[in-house]
PDB file of N, CA, C and O in Angstrom:
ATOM      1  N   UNK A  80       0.843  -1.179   0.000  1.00 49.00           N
ATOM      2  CA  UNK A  80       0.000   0.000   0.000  1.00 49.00           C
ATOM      3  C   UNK A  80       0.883   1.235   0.000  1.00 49.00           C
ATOM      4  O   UNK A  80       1.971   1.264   0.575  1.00 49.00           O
ATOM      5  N   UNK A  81       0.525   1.936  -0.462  1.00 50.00           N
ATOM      6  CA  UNK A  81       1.650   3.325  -1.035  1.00 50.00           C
ATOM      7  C   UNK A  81       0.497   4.473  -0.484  1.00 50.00           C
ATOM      8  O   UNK A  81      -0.713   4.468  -0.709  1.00 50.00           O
ATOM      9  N   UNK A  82       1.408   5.593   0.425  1.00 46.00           N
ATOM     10  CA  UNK A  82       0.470   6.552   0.685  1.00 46.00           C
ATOM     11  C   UNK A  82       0.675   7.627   0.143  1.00 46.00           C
ATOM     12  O   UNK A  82       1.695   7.511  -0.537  1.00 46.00           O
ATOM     13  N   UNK A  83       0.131   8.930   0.047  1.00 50.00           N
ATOM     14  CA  UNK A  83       0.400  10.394  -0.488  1.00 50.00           C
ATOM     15  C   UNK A  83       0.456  11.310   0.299  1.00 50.00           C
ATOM     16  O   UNK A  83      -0.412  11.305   1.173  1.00 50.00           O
ATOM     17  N   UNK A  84       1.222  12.158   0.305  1.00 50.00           N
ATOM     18  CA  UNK A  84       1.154  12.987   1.547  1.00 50.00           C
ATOM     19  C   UNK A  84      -0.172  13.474   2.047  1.00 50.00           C
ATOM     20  O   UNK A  84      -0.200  13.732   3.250  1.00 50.00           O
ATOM     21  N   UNK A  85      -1.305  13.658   1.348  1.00 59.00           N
ATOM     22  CA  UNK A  85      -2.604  14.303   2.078  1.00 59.00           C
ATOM     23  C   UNK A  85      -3.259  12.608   2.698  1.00 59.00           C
ATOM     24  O   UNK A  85      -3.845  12.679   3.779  1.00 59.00           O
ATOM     25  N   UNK A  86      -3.198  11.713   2.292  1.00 74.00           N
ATOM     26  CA  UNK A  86      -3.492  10.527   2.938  1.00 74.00           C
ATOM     27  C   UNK A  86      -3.229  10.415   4.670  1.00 74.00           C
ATOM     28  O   UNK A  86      -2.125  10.563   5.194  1.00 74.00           O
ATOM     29  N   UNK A  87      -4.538  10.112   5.422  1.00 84.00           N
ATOM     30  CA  UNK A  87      -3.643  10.155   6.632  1.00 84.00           C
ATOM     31  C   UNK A  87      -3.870   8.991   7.301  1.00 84.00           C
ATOM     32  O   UNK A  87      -4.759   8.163   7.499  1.00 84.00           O
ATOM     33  N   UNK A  88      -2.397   9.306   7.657  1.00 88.00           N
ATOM     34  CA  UNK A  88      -1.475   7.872   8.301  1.00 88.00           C
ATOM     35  C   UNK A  88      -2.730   6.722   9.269  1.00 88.00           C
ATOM     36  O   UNK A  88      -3.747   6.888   9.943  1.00 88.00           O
ATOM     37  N   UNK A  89      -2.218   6.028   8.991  1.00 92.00           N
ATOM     38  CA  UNK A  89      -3.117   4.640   9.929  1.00 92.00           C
ATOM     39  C   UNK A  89      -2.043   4.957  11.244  1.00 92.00           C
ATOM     40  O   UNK A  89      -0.852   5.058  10.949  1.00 92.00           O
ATOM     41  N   UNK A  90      -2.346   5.076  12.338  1.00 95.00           N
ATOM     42  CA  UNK A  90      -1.460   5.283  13.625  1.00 95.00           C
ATOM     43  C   UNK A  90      -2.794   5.316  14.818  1.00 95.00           C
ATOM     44  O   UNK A  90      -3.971   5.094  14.534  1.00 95.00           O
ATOM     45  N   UNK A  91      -2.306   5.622  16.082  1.00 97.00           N
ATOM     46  CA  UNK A  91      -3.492   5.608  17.494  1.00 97.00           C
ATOM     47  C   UNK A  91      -3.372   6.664  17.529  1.00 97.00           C
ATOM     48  O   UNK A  91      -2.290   7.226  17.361  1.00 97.00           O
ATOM     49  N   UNK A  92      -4.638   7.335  17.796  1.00 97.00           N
ATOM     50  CA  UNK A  92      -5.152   8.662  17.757  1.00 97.00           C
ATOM     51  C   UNK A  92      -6.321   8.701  18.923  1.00 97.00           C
ATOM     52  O   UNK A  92      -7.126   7.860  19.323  1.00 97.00           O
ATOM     53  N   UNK A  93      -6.058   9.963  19.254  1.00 96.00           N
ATOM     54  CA  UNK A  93      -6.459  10.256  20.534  1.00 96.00           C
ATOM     55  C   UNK A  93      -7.996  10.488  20.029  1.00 96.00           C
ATOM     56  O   UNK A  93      -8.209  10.782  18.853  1.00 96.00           O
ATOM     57  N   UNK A  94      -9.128  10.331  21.037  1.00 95.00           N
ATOM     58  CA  UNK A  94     -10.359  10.336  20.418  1.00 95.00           C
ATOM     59  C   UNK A  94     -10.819  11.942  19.452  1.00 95.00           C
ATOM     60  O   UNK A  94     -11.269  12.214  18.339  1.00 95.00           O
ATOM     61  N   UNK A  95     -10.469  12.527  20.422  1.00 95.00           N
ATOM     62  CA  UNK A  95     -10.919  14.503  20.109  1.00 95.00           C
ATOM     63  C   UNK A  95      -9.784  14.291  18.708  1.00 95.00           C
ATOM     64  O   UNK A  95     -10.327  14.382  17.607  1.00 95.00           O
ATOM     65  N   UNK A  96      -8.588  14.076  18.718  1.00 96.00           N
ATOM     66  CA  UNK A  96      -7.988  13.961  17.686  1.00 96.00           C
ATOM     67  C   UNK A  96      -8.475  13.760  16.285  1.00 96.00           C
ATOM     68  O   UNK A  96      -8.336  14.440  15.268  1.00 96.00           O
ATOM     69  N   UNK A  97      -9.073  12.655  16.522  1.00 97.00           N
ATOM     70  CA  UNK A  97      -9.517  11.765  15.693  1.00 97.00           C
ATOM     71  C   UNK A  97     -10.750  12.717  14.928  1.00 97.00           C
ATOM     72  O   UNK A  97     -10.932  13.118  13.778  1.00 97.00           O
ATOM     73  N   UNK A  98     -11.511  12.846  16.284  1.00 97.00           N
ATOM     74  CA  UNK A  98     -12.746  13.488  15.617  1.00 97.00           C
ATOM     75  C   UNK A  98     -12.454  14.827  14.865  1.00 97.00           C
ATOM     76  O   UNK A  98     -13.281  15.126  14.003  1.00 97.00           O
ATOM     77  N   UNK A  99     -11.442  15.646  15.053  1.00 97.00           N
ATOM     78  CA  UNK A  99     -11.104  16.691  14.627  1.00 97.00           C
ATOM     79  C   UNK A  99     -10.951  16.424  12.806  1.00 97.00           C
ATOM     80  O   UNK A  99     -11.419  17.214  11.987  1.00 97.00           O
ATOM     81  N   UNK A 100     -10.178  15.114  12.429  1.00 96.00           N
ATOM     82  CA  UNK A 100      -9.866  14.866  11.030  1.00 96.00           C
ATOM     83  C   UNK A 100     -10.974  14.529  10.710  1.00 96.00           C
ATOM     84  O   UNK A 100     -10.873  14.432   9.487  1.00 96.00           O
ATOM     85  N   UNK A 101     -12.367  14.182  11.075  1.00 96.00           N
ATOM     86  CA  UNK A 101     -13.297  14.455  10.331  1.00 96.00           C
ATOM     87  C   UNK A 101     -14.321  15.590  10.541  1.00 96.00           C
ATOM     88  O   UNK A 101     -15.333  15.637   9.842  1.00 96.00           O
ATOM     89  N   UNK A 102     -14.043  16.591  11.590  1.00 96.00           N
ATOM     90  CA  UNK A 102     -15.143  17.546  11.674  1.00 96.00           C
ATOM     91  C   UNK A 102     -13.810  18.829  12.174  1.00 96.00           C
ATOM     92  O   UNK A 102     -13.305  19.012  13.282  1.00 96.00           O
ATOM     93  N   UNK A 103     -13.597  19.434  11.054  1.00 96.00           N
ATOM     94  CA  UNK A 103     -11.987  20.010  11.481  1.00 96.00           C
ATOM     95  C   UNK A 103     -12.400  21.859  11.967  1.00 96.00           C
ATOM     96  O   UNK A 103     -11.689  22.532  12.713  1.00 96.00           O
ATOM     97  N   UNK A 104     -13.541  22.284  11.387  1.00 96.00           N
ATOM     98  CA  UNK A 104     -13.836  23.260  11.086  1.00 96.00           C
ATOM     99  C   UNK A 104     -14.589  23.690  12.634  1.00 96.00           C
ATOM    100  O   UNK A 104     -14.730  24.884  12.898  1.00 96.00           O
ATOM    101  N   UNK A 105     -15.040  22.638  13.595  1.00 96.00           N
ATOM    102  CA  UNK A 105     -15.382  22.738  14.885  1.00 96.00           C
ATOM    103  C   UNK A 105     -14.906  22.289  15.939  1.00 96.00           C
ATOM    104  O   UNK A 105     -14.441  21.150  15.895  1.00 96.00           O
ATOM    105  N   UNK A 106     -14.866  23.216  17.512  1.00 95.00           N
ATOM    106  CA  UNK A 106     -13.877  22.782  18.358  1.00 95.00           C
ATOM    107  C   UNK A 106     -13.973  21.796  18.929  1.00 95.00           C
ATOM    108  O   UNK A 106     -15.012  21.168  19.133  1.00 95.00           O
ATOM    109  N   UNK A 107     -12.329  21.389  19.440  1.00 93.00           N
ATOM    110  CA  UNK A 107     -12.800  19.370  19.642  1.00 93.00           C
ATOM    111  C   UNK A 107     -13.544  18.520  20.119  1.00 93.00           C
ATOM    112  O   UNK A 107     -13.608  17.321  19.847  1.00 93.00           O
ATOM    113  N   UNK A 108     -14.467  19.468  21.268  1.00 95.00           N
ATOM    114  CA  UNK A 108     -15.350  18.874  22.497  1.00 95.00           C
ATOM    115  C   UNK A 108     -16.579  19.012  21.281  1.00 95.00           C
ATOM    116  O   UNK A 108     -17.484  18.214  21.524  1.00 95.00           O
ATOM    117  N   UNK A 109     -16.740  19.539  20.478  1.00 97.00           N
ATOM    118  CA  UNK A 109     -18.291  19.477  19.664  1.00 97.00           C
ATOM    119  C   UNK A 109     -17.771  18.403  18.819  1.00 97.00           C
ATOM    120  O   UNK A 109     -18.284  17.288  18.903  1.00 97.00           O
ATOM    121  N   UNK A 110     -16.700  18.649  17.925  1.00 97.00           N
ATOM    122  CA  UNK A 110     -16.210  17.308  16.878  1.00 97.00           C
ATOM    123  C   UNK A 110     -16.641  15.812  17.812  1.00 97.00           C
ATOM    124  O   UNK A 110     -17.457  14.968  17.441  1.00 97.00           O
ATOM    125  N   UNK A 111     -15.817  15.790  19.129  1.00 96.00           N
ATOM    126  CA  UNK A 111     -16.056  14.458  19.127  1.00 96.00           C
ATOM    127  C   UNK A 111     -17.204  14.270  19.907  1.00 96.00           C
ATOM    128  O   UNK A 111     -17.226  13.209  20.531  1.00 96.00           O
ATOM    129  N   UNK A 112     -18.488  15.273  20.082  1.00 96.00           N
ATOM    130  CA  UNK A 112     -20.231  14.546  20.197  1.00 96.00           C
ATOM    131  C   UNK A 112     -20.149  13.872  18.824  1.00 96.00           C
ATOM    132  O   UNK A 112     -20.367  12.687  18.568  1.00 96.00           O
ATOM    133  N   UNK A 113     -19.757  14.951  17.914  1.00 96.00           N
ATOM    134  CA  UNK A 113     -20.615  14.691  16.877  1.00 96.00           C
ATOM    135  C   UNK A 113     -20.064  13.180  15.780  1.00 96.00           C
ATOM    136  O   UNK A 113     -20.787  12.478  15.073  1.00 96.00           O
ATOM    137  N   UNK A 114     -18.480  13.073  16.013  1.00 96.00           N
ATOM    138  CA  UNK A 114     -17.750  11.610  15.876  1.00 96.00           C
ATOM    139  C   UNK A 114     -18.698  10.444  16.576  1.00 96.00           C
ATOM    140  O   UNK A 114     -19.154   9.498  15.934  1.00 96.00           O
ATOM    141  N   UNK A 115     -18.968  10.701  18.281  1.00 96.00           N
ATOM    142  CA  UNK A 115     -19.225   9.727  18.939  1.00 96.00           C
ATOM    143  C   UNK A 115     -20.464   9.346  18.249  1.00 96.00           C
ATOM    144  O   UNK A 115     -20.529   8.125  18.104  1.00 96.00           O
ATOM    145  N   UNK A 116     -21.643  10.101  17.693  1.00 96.00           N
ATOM    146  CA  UNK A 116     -22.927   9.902  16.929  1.00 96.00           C
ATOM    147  C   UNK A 116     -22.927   9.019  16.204  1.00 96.00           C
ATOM    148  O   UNK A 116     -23.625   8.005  16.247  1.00 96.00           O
ATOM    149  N   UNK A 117     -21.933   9.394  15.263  1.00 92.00           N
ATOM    150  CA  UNK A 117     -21.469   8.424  13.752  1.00 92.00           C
ATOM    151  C   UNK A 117     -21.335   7.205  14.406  1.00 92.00           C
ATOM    152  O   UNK A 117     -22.210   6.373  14.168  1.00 92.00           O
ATOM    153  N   UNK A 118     -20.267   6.845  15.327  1.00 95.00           N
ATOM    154  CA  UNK A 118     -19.840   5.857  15.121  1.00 95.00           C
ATOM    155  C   UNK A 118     -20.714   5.138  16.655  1.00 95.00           C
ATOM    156  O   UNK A 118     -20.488   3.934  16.776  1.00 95.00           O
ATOM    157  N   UNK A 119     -21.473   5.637  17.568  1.00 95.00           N
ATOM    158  CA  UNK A 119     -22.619   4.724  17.780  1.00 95.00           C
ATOM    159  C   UNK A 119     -23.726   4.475  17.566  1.00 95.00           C
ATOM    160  O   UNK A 119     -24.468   3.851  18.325  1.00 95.00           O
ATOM    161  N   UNK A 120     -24.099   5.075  16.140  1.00 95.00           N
ATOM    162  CA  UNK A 120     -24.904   4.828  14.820  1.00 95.00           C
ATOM    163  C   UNK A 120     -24.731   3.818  14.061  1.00 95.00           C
ATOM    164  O   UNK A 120     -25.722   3.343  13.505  1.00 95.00           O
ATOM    165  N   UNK A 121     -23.223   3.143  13.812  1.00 94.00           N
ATOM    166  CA  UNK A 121     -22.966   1.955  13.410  1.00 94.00           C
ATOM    167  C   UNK A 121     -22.581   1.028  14.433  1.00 94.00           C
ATOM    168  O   UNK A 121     -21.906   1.302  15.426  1.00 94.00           O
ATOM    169  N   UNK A 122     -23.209  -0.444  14.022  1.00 94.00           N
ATOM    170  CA  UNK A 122     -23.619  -1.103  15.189  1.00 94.00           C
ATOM    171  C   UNK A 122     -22.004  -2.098  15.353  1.00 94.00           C
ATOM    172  O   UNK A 122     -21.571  -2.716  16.326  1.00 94.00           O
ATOM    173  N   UNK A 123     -21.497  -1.932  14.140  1.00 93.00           N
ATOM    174  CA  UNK A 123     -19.674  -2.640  13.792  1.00 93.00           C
ATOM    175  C   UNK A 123     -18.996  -1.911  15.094  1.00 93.00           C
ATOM    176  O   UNK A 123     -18.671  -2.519  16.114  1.00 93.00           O
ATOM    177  N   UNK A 124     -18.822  -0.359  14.862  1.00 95.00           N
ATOM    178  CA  UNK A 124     -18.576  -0.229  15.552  1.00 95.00           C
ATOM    179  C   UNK A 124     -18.401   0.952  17.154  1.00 95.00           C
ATOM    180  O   UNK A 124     -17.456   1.544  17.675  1.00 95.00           O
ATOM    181  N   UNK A 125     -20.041   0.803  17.487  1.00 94.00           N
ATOM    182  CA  UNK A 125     -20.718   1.157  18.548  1.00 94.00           C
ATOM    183  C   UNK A 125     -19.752   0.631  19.976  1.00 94.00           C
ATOM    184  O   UNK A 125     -19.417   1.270  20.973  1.00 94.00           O
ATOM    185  N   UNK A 126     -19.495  -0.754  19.591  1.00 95.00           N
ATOM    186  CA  UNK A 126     -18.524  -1.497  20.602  1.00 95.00           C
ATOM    187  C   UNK A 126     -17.127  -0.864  21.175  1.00 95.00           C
ATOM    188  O   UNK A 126     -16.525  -1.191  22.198  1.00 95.00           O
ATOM    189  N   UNK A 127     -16.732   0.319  20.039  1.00 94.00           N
ATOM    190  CA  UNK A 127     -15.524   1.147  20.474  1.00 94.00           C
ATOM    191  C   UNK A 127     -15.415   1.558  21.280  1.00 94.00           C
ATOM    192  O   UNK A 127     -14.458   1.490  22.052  1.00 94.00           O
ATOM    193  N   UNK A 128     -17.031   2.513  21.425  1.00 93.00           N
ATOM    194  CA  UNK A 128     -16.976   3.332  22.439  1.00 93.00           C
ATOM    195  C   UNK A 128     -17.129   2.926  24.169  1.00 93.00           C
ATOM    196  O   UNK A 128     -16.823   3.612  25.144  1.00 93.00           O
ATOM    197  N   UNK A 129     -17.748   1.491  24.101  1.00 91.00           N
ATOM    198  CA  UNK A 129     -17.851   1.096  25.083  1.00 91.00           C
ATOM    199  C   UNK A 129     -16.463   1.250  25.982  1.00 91.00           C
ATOM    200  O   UNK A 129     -16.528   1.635  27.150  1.00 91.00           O
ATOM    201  N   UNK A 130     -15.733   1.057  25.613  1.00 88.00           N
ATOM    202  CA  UNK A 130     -14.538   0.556  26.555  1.00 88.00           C
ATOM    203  C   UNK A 130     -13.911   1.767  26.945  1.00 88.00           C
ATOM    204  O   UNK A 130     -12.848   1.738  27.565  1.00 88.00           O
ATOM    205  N   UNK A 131     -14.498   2.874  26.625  1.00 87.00           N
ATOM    206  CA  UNK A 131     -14.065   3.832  28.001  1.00 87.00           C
ATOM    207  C   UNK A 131     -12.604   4.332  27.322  1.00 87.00           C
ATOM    208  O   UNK A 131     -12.188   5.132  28.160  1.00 87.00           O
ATOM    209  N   UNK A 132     -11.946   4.290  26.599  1.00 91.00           N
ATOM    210  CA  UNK A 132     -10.592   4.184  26.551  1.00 91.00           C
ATOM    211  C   UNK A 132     -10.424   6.067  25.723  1.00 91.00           C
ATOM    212  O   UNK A 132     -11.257   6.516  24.936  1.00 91.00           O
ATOM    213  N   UNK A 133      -9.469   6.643  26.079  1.00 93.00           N
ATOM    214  CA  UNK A 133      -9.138   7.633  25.110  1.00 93.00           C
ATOM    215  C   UNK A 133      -8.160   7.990  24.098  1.00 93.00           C
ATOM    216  O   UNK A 133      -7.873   9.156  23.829  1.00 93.00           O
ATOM    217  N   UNK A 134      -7.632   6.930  23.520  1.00 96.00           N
ATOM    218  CA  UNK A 134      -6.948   6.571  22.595  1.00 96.00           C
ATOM    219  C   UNK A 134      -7.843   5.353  21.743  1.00 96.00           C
ATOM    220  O   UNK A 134      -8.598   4.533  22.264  1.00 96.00           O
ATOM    221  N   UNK A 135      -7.562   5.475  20.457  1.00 96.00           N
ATOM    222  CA  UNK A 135      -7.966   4.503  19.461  1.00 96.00           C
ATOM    223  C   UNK A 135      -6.919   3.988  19.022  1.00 96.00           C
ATOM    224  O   UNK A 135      -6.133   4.900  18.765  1.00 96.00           O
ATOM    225  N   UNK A 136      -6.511   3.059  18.810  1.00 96.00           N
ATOM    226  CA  UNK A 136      -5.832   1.939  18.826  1.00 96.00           C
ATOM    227  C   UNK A 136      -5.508   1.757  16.792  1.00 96.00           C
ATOM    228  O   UNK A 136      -6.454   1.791  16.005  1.00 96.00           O
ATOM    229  N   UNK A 137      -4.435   1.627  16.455  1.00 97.00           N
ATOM    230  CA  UNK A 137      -4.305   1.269  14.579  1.00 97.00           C
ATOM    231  C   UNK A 137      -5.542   0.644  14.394  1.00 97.00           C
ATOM    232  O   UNK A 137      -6.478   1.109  13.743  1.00 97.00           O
ATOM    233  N   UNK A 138      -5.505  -0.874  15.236  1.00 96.00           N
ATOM    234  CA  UNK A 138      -6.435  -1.736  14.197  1.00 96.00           C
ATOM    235  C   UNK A 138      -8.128  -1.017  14.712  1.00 96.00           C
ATOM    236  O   UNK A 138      -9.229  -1.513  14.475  1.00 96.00           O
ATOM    237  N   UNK A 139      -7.920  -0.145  15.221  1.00 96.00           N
ATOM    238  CA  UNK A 139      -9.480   0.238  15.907  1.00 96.00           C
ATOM    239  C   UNK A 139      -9.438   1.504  14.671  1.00 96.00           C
ATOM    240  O   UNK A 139     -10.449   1.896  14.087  1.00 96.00           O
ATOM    241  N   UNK A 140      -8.238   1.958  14.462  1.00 96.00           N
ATOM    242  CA  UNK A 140      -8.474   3.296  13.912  1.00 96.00           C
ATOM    243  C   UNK A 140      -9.264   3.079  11.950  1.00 96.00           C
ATOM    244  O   UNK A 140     -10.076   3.748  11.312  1.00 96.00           O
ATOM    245  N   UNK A 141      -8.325   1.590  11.581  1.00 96.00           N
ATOM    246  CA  UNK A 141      -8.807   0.678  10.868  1.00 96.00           C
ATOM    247  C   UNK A 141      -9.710   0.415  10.517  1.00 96.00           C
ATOM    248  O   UNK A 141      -9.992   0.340   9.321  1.00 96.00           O
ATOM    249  N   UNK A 142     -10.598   0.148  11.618  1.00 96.00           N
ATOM    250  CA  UNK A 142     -12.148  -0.253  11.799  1.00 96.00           C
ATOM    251  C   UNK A 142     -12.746   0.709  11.128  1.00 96.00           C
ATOM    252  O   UNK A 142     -13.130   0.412   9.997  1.00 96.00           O
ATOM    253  N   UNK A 143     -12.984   2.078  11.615  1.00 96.00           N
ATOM    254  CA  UNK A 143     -13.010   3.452  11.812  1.00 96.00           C
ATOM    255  C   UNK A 143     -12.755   3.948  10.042  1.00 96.00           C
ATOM    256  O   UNK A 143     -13.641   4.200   9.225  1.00 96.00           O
ATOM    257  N   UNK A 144     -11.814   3.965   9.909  1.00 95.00           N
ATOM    258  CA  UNK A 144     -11.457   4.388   8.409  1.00 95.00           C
ATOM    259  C   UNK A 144     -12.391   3.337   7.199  1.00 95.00           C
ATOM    260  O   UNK A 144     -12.841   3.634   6.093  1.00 95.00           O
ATOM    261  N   UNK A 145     -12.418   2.376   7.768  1.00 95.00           N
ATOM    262  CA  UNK A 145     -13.199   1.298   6.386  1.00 95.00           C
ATOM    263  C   UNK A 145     -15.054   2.055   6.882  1.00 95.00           C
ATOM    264  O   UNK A 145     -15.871   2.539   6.099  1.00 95.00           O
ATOM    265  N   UNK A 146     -15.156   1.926   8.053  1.00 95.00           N
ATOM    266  CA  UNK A 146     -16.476   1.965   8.105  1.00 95.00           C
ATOM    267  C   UNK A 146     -17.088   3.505   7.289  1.00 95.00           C
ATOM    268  O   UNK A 146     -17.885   3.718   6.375  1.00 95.00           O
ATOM    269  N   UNK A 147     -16.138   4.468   8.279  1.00 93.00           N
ATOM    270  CA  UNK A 147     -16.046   5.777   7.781  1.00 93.00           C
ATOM    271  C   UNK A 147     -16.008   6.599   6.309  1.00 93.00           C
ATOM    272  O   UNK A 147     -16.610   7.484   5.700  1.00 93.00           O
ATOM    273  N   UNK A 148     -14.565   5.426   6.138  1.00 93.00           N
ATOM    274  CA  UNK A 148     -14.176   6.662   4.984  1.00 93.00           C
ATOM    275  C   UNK A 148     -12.995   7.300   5.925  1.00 93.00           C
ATOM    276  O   UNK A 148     -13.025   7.714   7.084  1.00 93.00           O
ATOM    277  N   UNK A 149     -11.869   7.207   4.892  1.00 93.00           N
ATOM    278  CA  UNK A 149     -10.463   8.423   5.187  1.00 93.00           C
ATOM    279  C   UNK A 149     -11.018   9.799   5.532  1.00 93.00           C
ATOM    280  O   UNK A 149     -11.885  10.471   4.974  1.00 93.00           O
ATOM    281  N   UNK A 150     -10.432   9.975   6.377  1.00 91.00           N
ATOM    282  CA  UNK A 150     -10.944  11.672   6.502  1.00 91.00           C
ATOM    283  C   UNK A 150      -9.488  12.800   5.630  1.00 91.00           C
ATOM    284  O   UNK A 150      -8.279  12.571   5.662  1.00 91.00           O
ATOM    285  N   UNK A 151     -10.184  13.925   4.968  1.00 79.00           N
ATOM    286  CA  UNK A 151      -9.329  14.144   3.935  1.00 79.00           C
ATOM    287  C   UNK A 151      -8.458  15.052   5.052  1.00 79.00           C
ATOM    288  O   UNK A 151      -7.414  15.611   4.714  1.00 79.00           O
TER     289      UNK A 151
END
């Protein structure tokens, strides 16, 4: 797999982080309501959020990107 520089990296990302690369234009505590929505809207993976954790994990971030979509 070959990446491009605007491609972003598969790595663990902090949740607000995270939510920021897909809602970039709002501050992080609103990005990640509005992340947490999405993704306990899908029932794949609703299970993320359970575990309390504030880091996302590669193969979680993984999950996240297939279900999602790359955030540009």
């Amino acid at each position: 797999m070959t990446t491009t520089p605007t491609a972003t990296p598969l790595r663990s990302y902090g949740r607000m982080e995270l939510a920021q690369l897909y809602f970039p234009n709002i501050c992080g505590r609103a990005a990640w309501r509005k992340f947490k929505d999405f993704v306990a809207d899908d029932p794949a993976l609703s299970p993320l959020l359970a575990t309390g954790h504030r880091t996302f994990m590669p193969a979680e971030v993984d999950r996240i990107f297939q279900a999602l979509g790359r955030p540009l």
